[in-house]
PDB file of C-alpha atoms in Angstrom:
ATOM      1  CA  MET A  26      75.004   6.508  11.374  1.00  0.00           C
ATOM      2  CA  PRO A  27      71.693   6.362  13.019  1.00  0.00           C
ATOM      3  CA  MET A  28      69.215   3.921  11.492  1.00  0.00           C
ATOM      4  CA  PRO A  29      66.032   5.675   9.809  1.00  0.00           C
ATOM      5  CA  MET A  30      63.010   5.009  12.197  1.00  0.00           C
ATOM      6  CA  GLY A  31      60.244   3.132  10.281  1.00  0.00           C
ATOM      7  CA  THR A  32      56.209   4.064  10.539  1.00  0.00           C
ATOM      8  CA  PRO A  33      55.029   2.570  13.807  1.00  0.00           C
ATOM      9  CA  LYS A  34      52.470  -0.164  13.350  1.00  0.00           C
ATOM     10  CA  LYS A  35      48.974   0.310  14.560  1.00  0.00           C
ATOM     11  CA  ILE A  36      48.201  -2.145  17.689  1.00  0.00           C
ATOM     12  CA  ARG A  37      44.719  -3.540  17.016  1.00  0.00           C
ATOM     13  CA  LYS A  38      42.199  -3.468  19.713  1.00  0.00           C
ATOM     14  CA  LYS A  39      40.929  -6.398  20.815  1.00  0.00           C
ATOM     15  CA  GLN A  40      37.331  -6.562  20.040  1.00  0.00           C
ATOM     16  CA  THR A  41      34.490  -7.055  22.423  1.00  0.00           C
ATOM     17  CA  PRO A  42      32.127  -9.842  21.989  1.00  0.00           C
ATOM     18  CA  GLU A  43      29.569  -7.133  21.519  1.00  0.00           C
ATOM     19  CA  THR A  44      31.490  -5.601  18.647  1.00  0.00           C
ATOM     20  CA  GLN A  45      32.346  -8.746  17.038  1.00  0.00           C
ATOM     21  CA  PHE A  46      28.882  -9.931  17.287  1.00  0.00           C
ATOM     22  CA  HIS A  47      27.561  -6.669  15.707  1.00  0.00           C
ATOM     23  CA  SER A  48      30.201  -6.882  12.854  1.00  0.00           C
ATOM     24  CA  SER A  49      29.254 -10.525  12.063  1.00  0.00           C
ATOM     25  CA  LEU A  50      25.810  -9.479  11.991  1.00  0.00           C
ATOM     26  CA  THR A  51      26.131  -6.704   9.847  1.00  0.00           C
ATOM     27  CA  LEU A  52      27.390  -9.079   6.964  1.00  0.00           C
ATOM     28  CA  CYS A  53      24.405 -11.468   7.504  1.00  0.00           C
ATOM     29  CA  SER A  54      22.154  -8.761   6.977  1.00  0.00           C
ATOM     30  CA  LYS A  55      24.058  -7.735   3.957  1.00  0.00           C
ATOM     31  CA  HIS A  56      24.029 -10.890   2.604  1.00  0.00           C
ATOM     32  CA  LYS A  57      20.474 -11.760   3.785  1.00  0.00           C
ATOM     33  CA  ASP A  58      21.405 -14.787   5.591  1.00  0.00           C
ATOM     34  CA  LEU A  59      18.854 -15.784   7.999  1.00  0.00           C
ATOM     35  CA  PRO A  60      20.304 -19.398   9.129  1.00  0.00           C
ATOM     36  CA  ALA A  61      23.780 -17.461   9.940  1.00  0.00           C
ATOM     37  CA  ALA A  62      22.238 -14.532  12.024  1.00  0.00           C
ATOM     38  CA  ILE A  63      20.176 -17.165  14.100  1.00  0.00           C
ATOM     39  CA  ALA A  64      23.432 -19.233  14.739  1.00  0.00           C
ATOM     40  CA  LEU A  65      25.116 -16.004  15.880  1.00  0.00           C
ATOM     41  CA  TYR A  66      22.157 -15.078  18.025  1.00  0.00           C
ATOM     42  CA  GLU A  67      22.405 -18.273  19.979  1.00  0.00           C
ATOM     43  CA  SER A  68      25.920 -18.246  20.192  1.00  0.00           C
ATOM     44  CA  ALA A  69      25.725 -14.513  21.505  1.00  0.00           C
ATOM     45  CA  LEU A  70      22.989 -15.643  23.881  1.00  0.00           C
ATOM     46  CA  SER A  71      25.251 -18.518  25.222  1.00  0.00           C
ATOM     47  CA  GLN A  72      28.179 -15.988  25.656  1.00  0.00           C
ATOM     48  CA  ASN A  73      25.849 -13.635  27.596  1.00  0.00           C
ATOM     49  CA  THR A  74      26.613 -10.852  24.906  1.00  0.00           C
ATOM     50  CA  ARG A  75      25.051  -7.498  25.686  1.00  0.00           C
ATOM     51  CA  PHE A  76      22.123  -6.653  22.988  1.00  0.00           C
ATOM     52  CA  ASN A  77      20.989  -3.315  22.237  1.00  0.00           C
ATOM     53  CA  TYR A  78      17.619  -2.437  20.025  1.00  0.00           C
ATOM     54  CA  HIS A  79      20.097  -2.115  16.743  1.00  0.00           C
ATOM     55  CA  HIS A  80      21.003  -5.977  16.886  1.00  0.00           C
ATOM     56  CA  PHE A  81      17.170  -6.607  17.533  1.00  0.00           C
ATOM     57  CA  ASN A  82      15.778  -4.746  14.568  1.00  0.00           C
ATOM     58  CA  THR A  83      18.397  -6.156  12.385  1.00  0.00           C
ATOM     59  CA  LEU A  84      17.510  -9.806  13.548  1.00  0.00           C
ATOM     60  CA  LEU A  85      13.886  -8.967  13.229  1.00  0.00           C
ATOM     61  CA  TYR A  86      14.387  -7.330   9.717  1.00  0.00           C
ATOM     62  CA  LEU A  87      15.789 -10.415   8.722  1.00  0.00           C
ATOM     63  CA  CYS A  88      13.053 -12.509   9.719  1.00  0.00           C
ATOM     64  CA  SER A  89      10.365 -10.420   8.254  1.00  0.00           C
ATOM     65  CA  ASN A  90      11.880 -10.298   4.877  1.00  0.00           C
ATOM     66  CA  SER A  91      12.501 -13.885   4.972  1.00  0.00           C
ATOM     67  CA  VAL A  92       8.624 -15.034   5.510  1.00  0.00           C
ATOM     68  CA  SER A  93       8.323 -14.930   1.841  1.00  0.00           C
ATOM     69  CA  ASP A  94      10.473 -17.436   1.412  1.00  0.00           C
ATOM     70  CA  SER A  95       8.266 -20.916   1.719  1.00  0.00           C
ATOM     71  CA  SER A  96      11.725 -22.693   2.923  1.00  0.00           C
ATOM     72  CA  LEU A  97      12.629 -20.172   5.618  1.00  0.00           C
ATOM     73  CA  LYS A  98       8.719 -18.981   6.663  1.00  0.00           C
ATOM     74  CA  GLN A  99       8.868 -21.362   9.807  1.00  0.00           C
ATOM     75  CA  LEU A 100      12.290 -20.547  10.685  1.00  0.00           C
ATOM     76  CA  ALA A 101      11.824 -16.977  10.598  1.00  0.00           C
ATOM     77  CA  SER A 102       8.639 -17.007  12.337  1.00  0.00           C
ATOM     78  CA  GLU A 103       9.374 -18.677  15.313  1.00  0.00           C
ATOM     79  CA  ASN A 104      13.035 -17.284  15.868  1.00  0.00           C
ATOM     80  CA  GLY A 105      11.191 -13.661  15.348  1.00  0.00           C
ATOM     81  CA  PHE A 106       8.630 -13.668  17.824  1.00  0.00           C
ATOM     82  CA  ARG A 107      11.251 -15.208  20.375  1.00  0.00           C
ATOM     83  CA  MET A 108      13.660 -12.433  19.841  1.00  0.00           C
ATOM     84  CA  PHE A 109      11.004 -10.238  20.108  1.00  0.00           C
ATOM     85  CA  ASP A 110       9.917 -11.396  23.659  1.00  0.00           C
ATOM     86  CA  HIS A 111      13.542 -11.418  24.633  1.00  0.00           C
ATOM     87  CA  MET A 112      13.805  -8.002  23.572  1.00  0.00           C
ATOM     88  CA  LEU A 113      11.064  -6.849  25.754  1.00  0.00           C
ATOM     89  CA  SER A 114      12.217  -9.059  28.748  1.00  0.00           C
ATOM     90  CA  ILE A 115      15.637  -7.597  28.824  1.00  0.00           C
ATOM     91  CA  GLY A 116      13.685  -3.958  29.274  1.00  0.00           C
ATOM     92  CA  ILE A 117      14.957  -2.845  25.274  1.00  0.00           C
ATOM     93  CA  LEU A 118      12.021  -0.606  23.867  1.00  0.00           C
ATOM     94  CA  PRO A 119      11.069  -1.086  20.601  1.00  0.00           C
ATOM     95  CA  ASN A 120      10.885   1.564  17.864  1.00  0.00           C
ATOM     96  CA  GLU A 121       8.748   2.122  14.541  1.00  0.00           C
ATOM     97  CA  ALA A 122      10.930  -0.524  12.799  1.00  0.00           C
ATOM     98  CA  THR A 123      10.655  -2.793  15.248  1.00  0.00           C
ATOM     99  CA  ILE A 124       6.573  -3.011  15.491  1.00  0.00           C
ATOM    100  CA  THR A 125       6.617  -2.908  11.998  1.00  0.00           C
ATOM    101  CA  ALA A 126       9.060  -6.042  11.429  1.00  0.00           C
ATOM    102  CA  VAL A 127       7.085  -7.900  14.153  1.00  0.00           C
ATOM    103  CA  ALA A 128       3.889  -6.968  12.423  1.00  0.00           C
ATOM    104  CA  ARG A 129       4.589  -8.428   9.264  1.00  0.00           C
ATOM    105  CA  LEU A 130       5.550 -11.625  11.006  1.00  0.00           C
ATOM    106  CA  ALA A 131       2.258 -11.745  12.591  1.00  0.00           C
ATOM    107  CA  ALA A 132       0.373 -10.920   9.216  1.00  0.00           C
ATOM    108  CA  ALA A 133       2.549 -13.846   7.413  1.00  0.00           C
ATOM    109  CA  LYS A 134       1.032 -16.112   9.697  1.00  0.00           C
ATOM    110  CA  GLY A 135      -2.410 -14.880   9.121  1.00  0.00           C
ATOM    111  CA  ASP A 136      -2.879 -13.220  12.453  1.00  0.00           C
ATOM    112  CA  GLY A 137      -4.162  -9.605  11.509  1.00  0.00           C
ATOM    113  CA  ASP A 138      -5.549  -8.670  14.932  1.00  0.00           C
ATOM    114  CA  TYR A 139      -2.155  -8.990  16.548  1.00  0.00           C
ATOM    115  CA  ALA A 140      -0.231  -7.294  13.570  1.00  0.00           C
ATOM    116  CA  PHE A 141      -2.929  -4.232  14.494  1.00  0.00           C
ATOM    117  CA  GLY A 142      -2.891  -4.751  17.746  1.00  0.00           C
ATOM    118  CA  LEU A 143       1.006  -3.756  17.859  1.00  0.00           C
ATOM    119  CA  VAL A 144       0.296  -0.997  15.785  1.00  0.00           C
ATOM    120  CA  LYS A 145      -2.325   0.140  18.182  1.00  0.00           C
ATOM    121  CA  GLY A 146      -0.076  -0.357  21.245  1.00  0.00           C
ATOM    122  CA  MET A 147       2.981   1.803  19.840  1.00  0.00           C
ATOM    123  CA  GLU A 148       1.269   4.889  21.783  1.00  0.00           C
ATOM    124  CA  LYS A 149       2.558   3.333  24.912  1.00  0.00           C
ATOM    125  CA  TYR A 150       5.886   3.469  23.774  1.00  0.00           C
ATOM    126  CA  ASN A 151       5.450   7.035  22.458  1.00  0.00           C
ATOM    127  CA  ILE A 152       6.209   5.766  19.168  1.00  0.00           C
ATOM    128  CA  PHE A 153       4.282   7.667  16.008  1.00  0.00           C
ATOM    129  CA  PRO A 154       3.262   4.972  13.300  1.00  0.00           C
ATOM    130  CA  LYS A 155       4.094   5.139   9.523  1.00  0.00           C
ATOM    131  CA  LEU A 156       2.122   3.973   6.766  1.00  0.00           C
ATOM    132  CA  ARG A 157       4.660   0.847   6.702  1.00  0.00           C
ATOM    133  CA  SER A 158       3.176   0.078   9.880  1.00  0.00           C
ATOM    134  CA  TYR A 159      -0.350  -0.248   8.991  1.00  0.00           C
ATOM    135  CA  ASP A 160       0.355  -2.262   5.731  1.00  0.00           C
ATOM    136  CA  PRO A 161       0.570  -5.631   7.175  1.00  0.00           C
ATOM    137  CA  ALA A 162      -2.656  -5.763   9.289  1.00  0.00           C
ATOM    138  CA  LEU A 163      -4.628  -4.018   6.401  1.00  0.00           C
ATOM    139  CA  PHE A 164      -3.324  -6.132   3.960  1.00  0.00           C
ATOM    140  CA  CYS A 165      -3.968  -9.077   6.068  1.00  0.00           C
ATOM    141  CA  PHE A 166      -7.573  -8.333   6.589  1.00  0.00           C
ATOM    142  CA  CYS A 167      -8.047  -7.302   3.097  1.00  0.00           C
ATOM    143  CA  GLU A 168      -6.642 -10.568   1.810  1.00  0.00           C
ATOM    144  CA  LYS A 169      -9.010 -12.751   4.529  1.00  0.00           C
ATOM    145  CA  SER A 170     -12.306 -10.612   2.985  1.00  0.00           C
ATOM    146  CA  GLU A 171     -12.287  -8.841   6.739  1.00  0.00           C
ATOM    147  CA  ALA A 172     -13.767  -5.687   5.316  1.00  0.00           C
ATOM    148  CA  GLU A 173     -15.335  -4.510   8.439  1.00  0.00           C
ATOM    149  CA  LYS A 174     -11.750  -5.065  10.368  1.00  0.00           C
ATOM    150  CA  ALA A 175      -9.686  -3.415   7.329  1.00  0.00           C
ATOM    151  CA  TYR A 176     -11.798  -0.414   7.496  1.00  0.00           C
ATOM    152  CA  GLU A 177     -11.185   0.023  11.349  1.00  0.00           C
ATOM    153  CA  VAL A 178      -7.474  -0.108  10.522  1.00  0.00           C
ATOM    154  CA  GLU A 179      -8.038   2.854   7.932  1.00  0.00           C
ATOM    155  CA  GLU A 180     -10.224   4.759  10.406  1.00  0.00           C
ATOM    156  CA  HIS A 181      -7.308   4.296  12.953  1.00  0.00           C
ATOM    157  CA  MET A 182      -5.192   5.447  10.260  1.00  0.00           C
ATOM    158  CA  GLY A 183      -6.977   8.692   9.666  1.00  0.00           C
ATOM    159  CA  MET A 184      -7.089   9.352  13.519  1.00  0.00           C
ATOM    160  CA  VAL A 185      -2.951   9.502  13.548  1.00  0.00           C
ATOM    161  CA  GLY A 186      -2.781  11.545  10.308  1.00  0.00           C
ATOM    162  CA  VAL A 187      -1.419   8.706   8.252  1.00  0.00           C
ATOM    163  CA  SER A 188      -2.574   8.791   4.844  1.00  0.00           C
ATOM    164  CA  LEU A 189      -3.766   6.264   2.061  1.00  0.00           C
ATOM    165  CA  GLU A 190      -1.706   5.599  -0.745  1.00  0.00           C
ATOM    166  CA  GLU A 191      -2.480   3.844  -4.143  1.00  0.00           C
ATOM    167  CA  PRO A 192      -1.427   0.029  -2.929  1.00  0.00           C
ATOM    168  CA  GLU A 193      -4.178   0.723   0.450  1.00  0.00           C
ATOM    169  CA  ILE A 194      -6.623   2.152  -1.469  1.00  0.00           C
ATOM    170  CA  VAL A 195      -6.630  -0.540  -4.240  1.00  0.00           C
ATOM    171  CA  ALA A 196      -6.822  -3.420  -1.379  1.00  0.00           C
ATOM    172  CA  LEU A 197      -9.759  -1.286   0.341  1.00  0.00           C
ATOM    173  CA  LEU A 198     -11.246  -0.747  -2.923  1.00  0.00           C
ATOM    174  CA  LYS A 199     -11.299  -4.786  -3.785  1.00  0.00           C
ATOM    175  CA  VAL A 200     -12.271  -5.964  -0.656  1.00  0.00           C
ATOM    176  CA  SER A 201     -15.336  -3.311  -0.719  1.00  0.00           C
ATOM    177  CA  ALA A 202     -16.375  -4.937  -4.161  1.00  0.00           C
ATOM    178  CA  GLU A 203     -16.142  -8.557  -2.666  1.00  0.00           C
ATOM    179  CA  THR A 204     -17.984  -8.015   0.067  1.00  0.00           C
ATOM    180  CA  GLY A 205     -20.653  -5.709  -2.123  1.00  0.00           C
ATOM    181  CA  ASN A 206     -19.924  -2.842  -0.594  1.00  0.00           C
ATOM    182  CA  GLY A 207     -20.593  -0.150  -3.487  1.00  0.00           C
ATOM    183  CA  GLU A 208     -20.772   2.671  -1.449  1.00  0.00           C
ATOM    184  CA  ARG A 209     -17.401   2.329  -0.074  1.00  0.00           C
ATOM    185  CA  VAL A 210     -16.154   1.212  -3.669  1.00  0.00           C
ATOM    186  CA  TYR A 211     -17.206   4.756  -4.692  1.00  0.00           C
ATOM    187  CA  GLY A 212     -15.574   6.354  -1.913  1.00  0.00           C
ATOM    188  CA  TYR A 213     -12.352   4.761  -2.577  1.00  0.00           C
ATOM    189  CA  LEU A 214     -12.351   5.662  -6.698  1.00  0.00           C
ATOM    190  CA  HIS A 215     -12.596   9.345  -5.385  1.00  0.00           C
ATOM    191  CA  LYS A 216      -9.808   8.913  -2.851  1.00  0.00           C
ATOM    192  CA  LEU A 217      -7.630   7.022  -5.879  1.00  0.00           C
ATOM    193  CA  ARG A 218      -8.515  10.032  -7.605  1.00  0.00           C
ATOM    194  CA  ASN A 219      -7.102  12.375  -5.689  1.00  0.00           C
ATOM    195  CA  VAL A 220      -3.586  10.419  -4.670  1.00  0.00           C
ATOM    196  CA  GLY A 221      -2.489  10.921  -8.272  1.00  0.00           C
ATOM    197  CA  ARG A 222      -3.082  10.693 -11.768  1.00  0.00           C
ATOM    198  CA  CYS A 223      -1.175   7.629 -12.779  1.00  0.00           C
ATOM    199  CA  VAL A 224      -2.145   4.265 -11.438  1.00  0.00           C
ATOM    200  CA  SER A 225      -1.060   0.576 -12.104  1.00  0.00           C
ATOM    201  CA  GLU A 226      -2.263  -1.768 -14.579  1.00  0.00           C
ATOM    202  CA  SER A 227      -3.092  -4.138 -11.556  1.00  0.00           C
ATOM    203  CA  THR A 228      -5.319  -1.081 -10.481  1.00  0.00           C
ATOM    204  CA  VAL A 229      -7.199  -0.687 -13.612  1.00  0.00           C
ATOM    205  CA  LYS A 230      -7.929  -4.343 -13.397  1.00  0.00           C
ATOM    206  CA  ASN A 231      -9.465  -4.090 -10.177  1.00  0.00           C
ATOM    207  CA  ILE A 232     -11.635  -1.427 -11.125  1.00  0.00           C
ATOM    208  CA  GLU A 233     -12.478  -3.111 -14.493  1.00  0.00           C
ATOM    209  CA  ASP A 234     -13.722  -6.207 -12.358  1.00  0.00           C
ATOM    210  CA  TRP A 235     -16.069  -4.341 -10.072  1.00  0.00           C
ATOM    211  CA  PHE A 236     -17.755  -2.366 -13.386  1.00  0.00           C
ATOM    212  CA  CYS A 237     -17.701  -5.770 -15.279  1.00  0.00           C
ATOM    213  CA  GLY A 238     -19.696  -7.530 -12.269  1.00  0.00           C
ATOM    214  CA  GLY A 239     -23.398  -7.281 -11.702  1.00  0.00           C
ATOM    215  CA  ALA A 240     -22.839  -5.799  -8.260  1.00  0.00           C
ATOM    216  CA  ALA A 241     -21.984  -2.471  -9.567  1.00  0.00           C
ATOM    217  CA  CYS A 242     -25.474  -1.977 -11.382  1.00  0.00           C
ATOM    218  CA  GLU A 243     -27.199  -2.486  -7.911  1.00  0.00           C
ATOM    219  CA  VAL A 244     -25.785   0.561  -6.867  1.00  0.00           C
ATOM    220  CA  GLU A 245     -27.624   3.094  -7.091  1.00  0.00           C
ATOM    221  CA  LYS A 246     -25.119   5.835  -7.961  1.00  0.00           C
ATOM    222  CA  LEU A 247     -24.404   3.962 -11.530  1.00  0.00           C
ATOM    223  CA  GLN A 248     -27.175   4.611 -13.429  1.00  0.00           C
ATOM    224  CA  LYS A 249     -28.619   1.446 -15.160  1.00  0.00           C
ATOM    225  CA  PRO A 250     -28.988   1.365 -18.721  1.00  0.00           C
ATOM    226  CA  ARG A 251     -32.659   1.095 -20.058  1.00  0.00           C
ATOM    227  CA  GLY A 252     -34.421  -2.065 -21.040  1.00  0.00           C
ATOM    228  CA  GLY A 253     -33.309  -3.818 -17.810  1.00  0.00           C
ATOM    229  CA  ASP A 254     -30.199  -5.124 -18.842  1.00  0.00           C
ATOM    230  CA  VAL A 255     -27.984  -5.161 -15.825  1.00  0.00           C
ATOM    231  CA  GLY A 256     -24.639  -6.070 -17.679  1.00  0.00           C
ATOM    232  CA  PRO A 257     -21.267  -4.098 -17.611  1.00  0.00           C
ATOM    233  CA  CYS A 258     -22.595  -0.124 -16.921  1.00  0.00           C
ATOM    234  CA  ALA A 259     -19.789   1.682 -17.689  1.00  0.00           C
ATOM    235  CA  THR A 260     -20.593   4.173 -20.373  1.00  0.00           C
ATOM    236  CA  GLU A 261     -19.179   5.590 -23.691  1.00  0.00           C
ATOM    237  CA  SER A 262     -15.675   5.494 -24.746  1.00  0.00           C
ATOM    238  CA  GLU A 263     -13.900   8.099 -26.463  1.00  0.00           C
ATOM    239  CA  ASN A 264     -11.026   8.060 -28.051  1.00  0.00           C
ATOM    240  CA  GLY A 265     -10.087   5.111 -26.014  1.00  0.00           C
ATOM    241  CA  SER A 266     -11.065   6.405 -22.569  1.00  0.00           C
ATOM    242  CA  TRP A 267     -13.211   4.532 -20.279  1.00  0.00           C
ATOM    243  CA  HIS A 268     -15.603   7.488 -18.586  1.00  0.00           C
ATOM    244  CA  VAL A 269     -17.440   5.900 -15.579  1.00  0.00           C
ATOM    245  CA  PRO A 270     -20.265   7.647 -14.027  1.00  0.00           C
ATOM    246  CA  ILE A 271     -20.367   8.533 -10.608  1.00  0.00           C
ATOM    247  CA  ALA A 272     -23.350  10.819  -8.952  1.00  0.00           C
ATOM    248  CA  ASP A 273     -23.126  13.408  -6.598  1.00  0.00           C
ATOM    249  CA  GLU A 274     -25.529  14.015  -3.930  1.00  0.00           C
ATOM    250  CA  SER A 275     -28.330  15.680  -6.267  1.00  0.00           C
ATOM    251  CA  CYS A 276     -28.061  12.737  -8.533  1.00  0.00           C
ATOM    252  CA  GLN A 277     -28.762  14.906 -11.536  1.00  0.00           C
ATOM    253  CA  GLU A 278     -27.385  13.847 -14.739  1.00  0.00           C
ATOM    254  CA  PRO A 279     -25.752  17.187 -16.373  1.00  0.00           C
ATOM    255  CA  ALA A 280     -23.957  17.371 -12.684  1.00  0.00           C
ATOM    256  CA  ARG A 281     -22.760  13.764 -12.446  1.00  0.00           C
ATOM    257  CA  THR A 282     -19.279  13.343 -12.001  1.00  0.00           C
ATOM    258  CA  TRP A 283     -17.050  11.016 -14.796  1.00  0.00           C
ATOM    259  CA  LEU A 284     -14.153   9.025 -13.601  1.00  0.00           C
ATOM    260  CA  CYS A 285     -11.951   9.160 -16.822  1.00  0.00           C
ATOM    261  CA  ILE A 286      -9.730   6.332 -17.150  1.00  0.00           C
ATOM    262  CA  THR A 287      -7.105   6.500 -19.974  1.00  0.00           C
ATOM    263  CA  ARG A 288      -4.556   3.848 -21.254  1.00  0.00           C
ATOM    264  CA  PRO A 289      -1.253   4.538 -22.171  1.00  0.00           C
ATOM    265  CA  SER A 290      -1.779   3.686 -25.552  1.00  0.00           C
ATOM    266  CA  VAL A 291      -4.466   6.443 -25.877  1.00  0.00           C
ATOM    267  CA  LEU A 292      -1.752   8.917 -24.604  1.00  0.00           C
ATOM    268  CA  LYS A 293       0.657   7.636 -27.461  1.00  0.00           C
ATOM    269  CA  ALA A 294      -1.763   8.248 -29.909  1.00  0.00           C
ATOM    270  CA  CYS A 295      -3.028  11.959 -29.008  1.00  0.00           C
ATOM    271  CA  GLY A 296       0.767  12.528 -27.628  1.00  0.00           C
ATOM    272  CA  GLU A 297      -0.970  14.511 -24.693  1.00  0.00           C
ATOM    273  CA  VAL A 298      -1.849  13.968 -21.058  1.00  0.00           C
ATOM    274  CA  SER A 299      -4.949  14.776 -19.060  1.00  0.00           C
ATOM    275  CA  GLN A 300      -4.299  17.126 -16.414  1.00  0.00           C
ATOM    276  CA  ASN A 301      -6.345  16.596 -12.772  1.00  0.00           C
ATOM    277  CA  LEU A 302      -7.154  19.885 -11.691  1.00  0.00           C
ATOM    278  CA  ALA A 303      -9.813  18.496  -8.881  1.00  0.00           C
ATOM    279  CA  SER A 304      -9.335  18.871  -5.439  1.00  0.00           C
ATOM    280  CA  SER A 305     -11.501  17.184  -2.772  1.00  0.00           C
ATOM    281  CA  GLN A 306     -11.394  15.842   0.952  1.00  0.00           C
ATOM    282  CA  ASN A 307     -12.246  12.521   2.412  1.00  0.00           C
ATOM    283  CA  GLY A 308     -14.320  11.090  -0.649  1.00  0.00           C
ATOM    284  CA  VAL A 309     -16.660  14.078  -1.360  1.00  0.00           C
ATOM    285  CA  ILE A 310     -16.842  15.271  -4.842  1.00  0.00           C
ATOM    286  CA  CYS A 311     -16.181  19.163  -5.592  1.00  0.00           C
ATOM    287  CA  ASP A 312     -19.101  21.489  -6.393  1.00  0.00           C
ATOM    288  CA  ASN A 313     -16.380  22.900  -8.961  1.00  0.00           C
ATOM    289  CA  HIS A 314     -17.919  22.125 -12.478  1.00  0.00           C
ATOM    290  CA  GLU A 315     -14.739  22.631 -14.094  1.00  0.00           C
ATOM    291  CA  LEU A 316     -12.528  19.470 -12.588  1.00  0.00           C
ATOM    292  CA  LEU A 317     -10.651  18.873 -15.557  1.00  0.00           C
ATOM    293  CA  ARG A 318      -9.632  20.992 -18.364  1.00  0.00           C
ATOM    294  CA  SER A 319      -8.339  19.868 -21.682  1.00  0.00           C
ATOM    295  CA  CYS A 320      -4.892  18.261 -22.410  1.00  0.00           C
ATOM    296  CA  THR A 321      -1.776  19.996 -21.368  1.00  0.00           C
ATOM    297  CA  SER A 322       1.519  20.035 -23.391  1.00  0.00           C
ATOM    298  CA  GLU A 323       3.354  17.262 -21.257  1.00  0.00           C
ATOM    299  CA  PRO A 324       4.992  14.906 -22.979  1.00  0.00           C
ATOM    300  CA  VAL A 325       4.063  11.176 -23.022  1.00  0.00           C
ATOM    301  CA  ALA A 326       7.784  10.453 -23.040  1.00  0.00           C
ATOM    302  CA  SER A 327       7.872  10.580 -19.402  1.00  0.00           C
ATOM    303  CA  HIS A 328       4.944   8.260 -19.191  1.00  0.00           C
ATOM    304  CA  ARG A 329       6.136   4.754 -20.687  1.00  0.00           C
ATOM    305  CA  ASP A 330       5.991   3.012 -17.289  1.00  0.00           C
ATOM    306  CA  LYS A 331       2.573   1.182 -18.371  1.00  0.00           C
ATOM    307  CA  THR A 332       0.572   3.162 -16.122  1.00  0.00           C
ATOM    308  CA  THR A 333      -2.987   4.273 -16.620  1.00  0.00           C
ATOM    309  CA  PHE A 334      -4.299   7.909 -15.903  1.00  0.00           C
ATOM    310  CA  VAL A 335      -7.205   8.465 -13.901  1.00  0.00           C
ATOM    311  CA  THR A 336      -8.883  11.820 -13.647  1.00  0.00           C
ATOM    312  CA  GLY A 337     -12.231  13.126 -12.672  1.00  0.00           C
ATOM    313  CA  LYS A 338     -14.820  15.645 -14.366  1.00  0.00           C
ATOM    314  CA  ARG A 339     -17.767  17.148 -15.310  1.00  0.00           C
ATOM    315  CA  LYS A 340     -19.300  16.412 -18.530  1.00  0.00           C
ATOM    316  CA  GLU A 341     -22.737  17.274 -20.131  1.00  0.00           C
ATOM    317  CA  ARG A 342     -24.408  14.093 -21.056  1.00  0.00           C
ATOM    318  CA  SER A 343     -27.896  12.987 -22.150  1.00  0.00           C
ATOM    319  CA  PRO A 344     -30.140  11.642 -19.187  1.00  0.00           C
ATOM    320  CA  SER A 345     -29.689   7.980 -20.688  1.00  0.00           C
ATOM    321  CA  PRO A 346     -25.996   7.308 -21.291  1.00  0.00           C
ATOM    322  CA  SER A 347     -25.416   4.136 -23.770  1.00  0.00           C
ATOM    323  CA  ARG A 348     -23.531   1.042 -22.097  1.00  0.00           C
ATOM    324  CA  ILE A 349     -20.427  -0.527 -23.628  1.00  0.00           C
ATOM    325  CA  ASN A 350     -18.279  -3.390 -22.272  1.00  0.00           C
ATOM    326  CA  ILE A 351     -15.278  -2.504 -20.823  1.00  0.00           C
ATOM    327  CA  SER A 352     -11.781  -3.493 -22.843  1.00  0.00           C
ATOM    328  CA  PRO A 353      -8.486  -2.323 -23.113  1.00  0.00           C
ATOM    329  CA  ALA A 354      -7.979   0.488 -25.412  1.00  0.00           C
TER     330      ALA A 354
END
C-alpha cells in the first residue's frame, strides 16, 4: 500500500546581509532603540553591506527623534551627521524626509542657519519642501530671538507655496512681540484669525502677554486709553469675550476690526459658538463690514478640548473705548 505523501516543507532561503540588516533595523525603529541601531549600522559597515536611502532615512529618523532625550542627544547628533555624510558620499540622494531629519538634528544643537541651508538646498535634488521641513529652522530662530532670520524663513515658505499653521504663526508672533515689532504682531494676529476659529490655550497666553505689556500701547494701531495710562489696552469684555482693537488703513474708529477671543467657559454658558465669516489674504483686513454674524446652532459638545475661539469682526464703538485688564473668563 503506497504511503501518503505529506505536505512538502517550505525551504527557507538564506537571507542576504542586506535583508538581515533591513529586518533588524526595522525592529530597532519599532522599539525606538537608537543604541542598537547604531551598533547595527557599525556592524553593517564592517561587512560592506549595501545601504539604500530607506536604511539611512530610518537611521536618521531614530537620531532626530532621540535628540529630545538628554542621555541620547550627543550620540544622536554625532552619528546622525556622520550617517548623512556617508549617505551623500556613496551617491544616495536624500529625499524630503532625509533633509527634515537632518534639519532637526541641526536645530537641536542650535544651528538654525545650517537647518535653513538644508531646506534651501533641496532644490538641487528636485525636492519640494513641506511645512515640517521648515519647522526646525523657524522654531530655532524664534527660540533664539533671531526675528529677522525667522522672517526670512517665512518669506522662503511663501515663495514655494508652503502655508503657515498655528504653531508657526504663534512662534513668529511671540518673537515679534519679544523684539517689539508691533506691525508684525498685528499681521500675525490676522493670519492666526484666518487659519481657524480654534486656538490652543498656550496661543491665547502669548496674545495675552502682548496686550498686557507696555509695548502693545506704543503701537499706533492700538488706541491708547485717555488720561495717559499705558497699561493693558485690550478693551471691554462682553459676556466673557475679549475684544482687541486692530485698526485698518483708515484708522477710523467705526471701521475698526476687533479680534474677539472667547474662552471655552463662555461657550459653555451660552451654548453657542461664533462663526468666522472673515476672509483676508496676506494679513490684509477685508472691507466687508459683516465679518462676523451672530452665533450659529453648532453645539459646544464638539469643542470640549480646552480650545479658545478667535474671530474677527467690525463693531460700532465710541471713539474712546474703555480699558480693562485681560483675565481668563
